[in-house]
XYZ file of N, CA and C in Angstrom:
432
model
N -0.452 72.698 44.224
C -0.102 71.783 44.201
C -1.132 71.312 42.476
N 0.191 70.403 42.215
C -0.550 70.195 40.799
C 0.185 68.577 40.817
N -1.025 67.276 40.420
C -0.260 66.559 40.274
C -0.841 65.225 39.318
N -0.045 64.632 38.743
C -0.572 63.977 37.414
C -0.789 62.444 38.562
N -1.747 61.947 36.760
C -1.790 60.636 36.968
C -2.584 60.143 35.514
N -1.482 58.774 35.749
C -2.004 58.257 33.854
C -3.068 56.853 34.341
N -3.450 56.728 33.591
C -4.199 55.443 33.655
C -4.368 55.140 32.116
N -4.325 53.791 32.017
C -4.425 52.845 31.412
C -5.500 51.633 31.235
N -6.160 50.951 30.330
C -6.818 49.808 30.685
C -7.240 49.345 28.998
N -7.786 47.891 29.125
C -7.781 47.807 28.258
C -9.139 46.417 28.454
N -10.348 46.639 27.733
C -11.100 45.949 27.709
C -12.096 45.163 26.325
N -13.134 44.319 25.883
C -13.896 43.796 24.770
C -15.168 44.175 25.015
N -15.860 44.473 23.946
C -17.428 44.841 24.036
C -17.735 43.870 22.446
N -19.208 42.963 23.244
C -19.414 42.636 21.689
C -20.182 43.352 20.551
N -19.689 44.310 20.141
C -20.550 45.117 19.894
C -19.679 45.568 18.284
N -20.135 45.760 17.122
C -18.842 46.468 16.048
C -18.366 47.876 16.407
N -17.685 47.990 16.371
C -16.411 49.111 16.913
C -17.686 50.722 15.767
N -17.873 50.894 15.110
C -18.769 51.945 14.859
C -20.168 52.252 15.754
N -20.436 50.167 15.768
C -21.746 51.496 17.335
C -20.604 51.535 18.531
N -19.773 51.217 19.439
C -19.284 51.806 20.263
C -18.604 53.167 19.947
N -18.030 53.597 18.827
C -17.464 54.786 18.207
C -18.831 55.473 18.594
N -20.133 55.625 18.157
C -20.808 55.832 18.013
C -21.234 56.409 19.237
N -21.564 55.464 20.434
C -21.776 56.137 21.926
C -20.899 57.056 22.952
N -19.499 56.202 22.321
C -18.444 57.449 23.113
C -18.422 58.385 21.989
N -18.418 59.078 21.332
C -18.718 60.366 20.759
C -20.361 61.031 21.165
N -20.589 60.395 21.507
C -22.449 61.017 21.882
C -22.548 61.204 22.950
N -21.392 62.606 23.255
C -21.653 62.756 24.641
C -22.226 62.905 25.480
N -23.342 63.441 25.089
C -24.734 64.489 26.080
C -25.723 62.731 26.010
N -25.109 61.925 25.435
C -26.171 60.946 26.323
C -25.703 59.876 27.040
N -24.689 59.834 27.865
C -23.497 59.715 28.509
C -24.389 58.937 29.770
N -25.187 60.209 30.605
C -25.581 60.052 31.752
C -26.908 58.707 31.810
N -26.857 58.539 29.833
C -27.703 57.401 30.081
C -27.742 56.030 30.007
N -26.307 55.358 29.922
C -25.728 54.356 30.724
C -24.254 54.390 31.237
N -23.931 56.043 31.711
C -22.493 55.762 32.642
C -22.923 56.489 34.005
N -23.189 55.499 35.210
C -23.753 55.590 36.161
C -23.103 57.945 36.617
N -22.017 57.100 36.846
C -21.180 57.881 37.553
C -21.124 59.689 36.020
N -21.564 59.834 35.356
C -21.496 60.741 34.620
C -22.549 61.207 34.803
N -23.378 63.144 35.543
C -23.958 62.826 36.376
C -25.059 64.110 35.588
N -24.295 65.044 34.253
C -24.613 65.703 34.275
C -23.713 66.064 33.063
N -24.316 66.337 31.708
C -23.692 66.840 30.516
C -24.833 67.681 29.919
N -24.185 68.987 29.413
C -24.383 70.183 28.513
C -23.615 70.197 27.390
N -24.130 70.265 25.976
C -23.417 70.821 25.219
C -22.563 72.561 24.405
N -21.785 72.470 24.593
C -21.120 73.844 24.685
C -21.061 75.046 23.061
N -20.812 73.314 22.359
C -20.416 73.635 20.981
C -20.736 72.563 19.978
N -20.013 72.334 19.032
C -20.135 71.128 18.320
C -19.446 70.119 18.430
N -18.536 70.311 19.175
C -16.949 69.837 19.489
C -17.074 69.799 20.644
N -17.436 70.083 21.839
C -17.135 70.614 22.968
C -18.159 70.651 24.214
N -18.442 70.250 25.636
C -19.336 69.758 26.107
C -18.649 69.817 27.681
N -19.719 70.071 28.416
C -19.147 70.596 29.838
C -20.535 68.997 30.629
N -19.457 68.433 31.473
C -19.832 67.253 32.223
C -19.688 67.474 33.475
N -20.347 66.640 34.246
C -19.625 66.990 35.183
C -20.133 65.303 36.081
N -18.980 64.964 36.656
C -18.764 63.472 37.203
C -18.996 63.763 38.333
N -19.616 61.644 38.886
C -19.175 62.068 40.675
C -19.144 60.447 40.415
N -18.066 59.737 40.918
C -18.318 58.276 41.234
C -17.941 58.132 42.454
N -17.300 57.592 43.411
C -17.365 56.755 44.622
C -17.179 57.648 46.460
N -16.694 58.756 45.378
C -15.908 59.923 46.554
C -17.044 60.341 46.261
N -17.318 61.402 47.892
C -18.250 63.060 47.858
C -17.681 64.001 47.263
N -17.068 63.531 45.927
C -17.046 65.336 45.194
C -17.063 65.146 43.549
N -17.379 66.102 42.909
C -18.645 65.730 41.687
C -16.981 67.092 41.528
N -16.848 66.646 39.754
C -15.725 66.867 39.029
C -16.483 67.226 37.837
N -15.715 68.781 37.428
C -16.425 69.880 36.698
C -15.493 69.919 35.659
N -15.578 69.264 34.076
C -14.947 69.451 33.363
C -15.207 69.447 32.292
N -14.950 70.607 31.191
C -14.584 71.081 29.304
C -14.400 69.967 28.547
N -15.011 69.122 28.073
C -14.403 68.012 27.017
C -14.101 68.218 25.471
N -13.069 68.821 24.882
C -13.244 69.295 23.737
C -12.403 67.969 22.442
N -13.219 67.715 21.641
C -13.005 66.603 21.194
C -11.955 67.149 20.296
N -11.109 65.772 20.081
C -9.722 65.852 19.370
C -9.699 65.323 18.341
N -10.174 63.934 18.400
C -10.834 63.140 17.386
C -12.187 61.919 17.456
N -13.074 61.955 16.681
C -14.319 61.329 16.794
C -14.868 60.727 15.868
N -13.696 60.160 14.845
C -13.878 59.140 14.102
C -12.699 58.007 14.195
N -13.335 56.036 14.297
C -12.576 55.569 14.518
C -11.331 55.409 13.837
N -9.953 55.037 13.994
C -9.336 54.110 15.320
C -9.906 54.831 16.460
N -9.505 56.051 16.271
C -8.994 56.829 18.064
C -10.094 58.071 18.412
N -10.421 57.904 19.480
C -11.983 58.800 19.847
C -10.993 59.733 20.727
N -10.355 60.546 21.315
C -10.013 61.812 21.613
C -10.912 62.403 22.554
N -10.656 63.405 23.634
C -10.837 64.547 23.995
C -10.116 65.327 24.994
N -10.117 66.726 24.910
C -8.706 66.969 25.915
C -10.022 67.125 27.283
N -9.178 67.570 28.279
C -9.793 67.746 29.347
C -9.221 68.399 29.503
N -10.482 69.601 29.997
C -10.249 70.709 30.792
C -10.715 70.977 32.244
N -10.872 71.976 33.272
C -11.475 72.251 35.057
C -10.609 71.572 35.451
N -11.700 70.856 36.440
C -11.008 70.471 37.587
C -9.724 69.256 37.195
N -10.015 68.790 35.945
C -8.838 68.227 35.614
C -8.034 69.117 34.186
N -6.643 68.350 34.093
C -5.934 69.264 32.995
C -6.021 67.617 32.319
N -6.104 67.619 30.395
C -5.109 66.790 29.983
C -5.816 65.618 29.111
N -6.175 64.629 28.812
C -6.563 64.359 27.838
C -7.183 63.004 28.377
N -8.178 62.142 27.228
C -9.100 60.436 27.261
C -8.463 60.334 26.244
N -8.386 59.060 26.088
C -7.940 58.665 24.537
C -8.600 57.086 24.665
N -9.867 56.596 24.015
C -10.110 55.314 23.124
C -9.888 55.240 21.952
N -8.776 53.685 21.546
C -8.222 53.276 20.768
C -9.057 52.025 20.347
N -9.898 51.931 19.416
C -10.830 51.656 18.814
C -10.286 50.381 18.188
N -10.492 48.329 17.767
C -10.296 47.815 17.181
C -10.936 46.769 16.648
N -11.036 46.350 15.385
C -11.790 44.914 15.204
C -11.501 43.631 16.168
N -12.468 42.859 16.704
C -12.338 41.519 17.059
C -13.448 40.583 16.902
N -12.318 39.401 16.873
C -13.537 38.294 15.807
C -15.330 38.047 17.196
N -14.758 38.836 18.489
C -16.234 38.681 19.366
C -16.991 40.227 19.394
N -16.075 41.644 18.661
C -16.502 42.743 18.239
C -15.682 43.895 18.637
N -15.793 44.758 19.478
C -14.550 45.594 19.231
C -13.513 45.617 21.276
N -11.850 45.853 20.256
C -11.486 46.196 21.719
C -11.229 47.406 22.129
N -11.378 47.956 23.618
C -11.018 49.238 23.539
C -9.659 49.348 24.452
N -8.672 50.744 24.130
C -7.673 50.297 24.791
C -7.472 51.916 25.493
N -7.765 51.956 26.746
C -7.892 53.428 27.238
C -7.351 54.224 27.360
N -7.044 54.852 27.158
C -5.531 55.669 28.343
C -5.863 57.282 28.212
N -5.736 57.513 29.963
C -5.897 58.933 30.661
C -4.861 59.668 31.454
N -4.385 61.151 30.259
C -3.611 61.479 31.471
C -3.872 62.552 31.752
N -3.762 63.549 33.162
C -4.323 64.140 33.490
C -3.761 64.849 34.457
N -3.338 65.741 34.789
C -2.754 67.285 36.108
C -4.388 67.352 37.248
N -4.165 67.317 38.199
C -5.212 67.378 38.607
C -4.476 68.630 40.095
N -5.606 69.838 40.628
C -4.243 71.052 40.938
C -5.098 71.530 41.849
N -5.069 72.253 42.365
C -5.897 72.583 44.299
C -5.653 72.082 45.028
N -7.489 72.064 45.619
C -7.397 71.094 47.156
C -7.817 69.358 46.729
N -7.749 69.399 44.890
C -7.478 67.660 44.847
C -6.135 67.668 44.600
N -5.780 67.976 44.418
C -4.614 68.186 44.184
C -2.778 68.138 45.036
N -3.846 69.053 46.108
C -3.289 68.903 47.475
C -3.117 67.210 47.891
N -4.913 67.272 48.133
C -5.365 65.816 48.458
C -4.262 64.529 48.139
N -4.025 65.101 47.394
C -3.482 63.616 46.558
C -2.812 63.169 46.781
N -1.302 63.601 47.554
C -0.142 63.588 48.294
C -0.757 62.282 49.091
N -1.710 62.207 49.684
C -1.930 61.660 50.946
C -2.730 60.416 50.742
N -4.007 60.987 49.377
C -4.658 60.106 49.353
C -4.913 59.383 47.929
N -3.812 59.332 47.216
C -3.423 58.683 46.207
C -4.261 57.494 45.965
N -4.032 56.644 46.468
C -4.360 55.469 46.415
C -6.016 55.029 46.153
N -7.006 56.024 47.130
C -7.807 55.941 47.294
C -9.034 57.070 45.752
N -7.921 57.822 45.648
C -8.541 58.588 44.400
C -8.026 57.500 43.101
N -7.187 56.674 42.919
C -7.349 56.340 42.130
C -8.064 55.169 42.125
N -8.516 54.690 43.511
C -9.881 53.464 43.305
C -10.902 53.848 42.659
N -10.978 55.506 43.476
C -12.263 55.920 43.113
C -12.622 56.193 41.243
N -11.305 56.229 40.279
C -11.386 56.325 38.961
C -11.924 54.809 38.746
N -10.971 53.754 39.173
C -11.090 52.243 38.896
C -12.610 52.604 39.017
N -13.336 52.973 39.973
C -14.816 52.518 40.203
C -15.548 53.198 38.704
N -15.078 54.119 38.245
C -15.899 55.571 38.068
C -15.870 54.229 36.034
N -14.397 54.058 35.685
C -14.819 52.933 34.736
C -14.989 51.951 34.117
N -14.750 51.157 35.589
C -16.484 50.210 35.845
C -17.174 50.506 34.906
N -17.718 51.719 36.006
C -19.078 52.031 35.284
C -19.034 52.182 33.927
N -17.781 52.921 33.452
C -18.558 52.976 31.733
C -17.443 51.217 31.130
N -17.062 50.622 31.844
C -17.394 49.158 30.872
C -18.633 49.054 30.932
N -19.330 48.391 32.251
C -20.220 48.111 32.218
C -21.863 49.250 31.137
N -21.604 50.101 31.510
C -22.576 50.397 31.266
C -23.027 51.113 29.640
N -21.448 50.956 29.463
C -21.228 50.520 27.707
C -21.417 49.853 26.917
N -21.748 48.871 27.789
C -21.631 47.389 27.145
C -22.909 47.026 26.559
N -23.854 47.519 27.671
C -25.152 47.383 28.175
C -26.057 48.126 26.624
N -25.224 49.290 26.897
C -25.873 50.522 26.233
C -25.868 49.794 24.750
N -24.543 49.574 24.169
C -24.126 49.049 22.139
C -25.273 47.836 22.241
N -25.480 46.960 23.303
C -25.902 45.813 22.948
C -27.504 45.684 22.676
N -27.972 46.376 23.429
C -29.254 46.843 23.531
C -29.822 47.903 22.203
N -28.587 48.898 22.042
C -28.728 49.530 20.523
C -29.251 48.859 19.060
């Protein structure tokens, strides 16, 4: 069973676009600032294996392939437990950088089957993951 998910959110970070883009394209260091990213291993110049675990007791194994690393758009293709993409559009603002996040993924297997009844909980879990991104990224780029 395959289920689709679409996520979108926007927020601002008080740092320049280049600093935000640098943090977002440095996948190997995600675990230092994004608590739900538990492990990253570089598989090639534009590819990384990533393990994520948010509030619910399951871990996603993902492979991320860079589509673009240059602002104004940072995008990865996602494969593994999820299939699809994640994209950050970055725009300079008077206060720093606005991030417009968009993710389109398909989940299959056991998670796909559970999505039929647990979709609100899985969406909440994703929201917790992205809260970790927002908070951790802000701390990371401001400290940098």
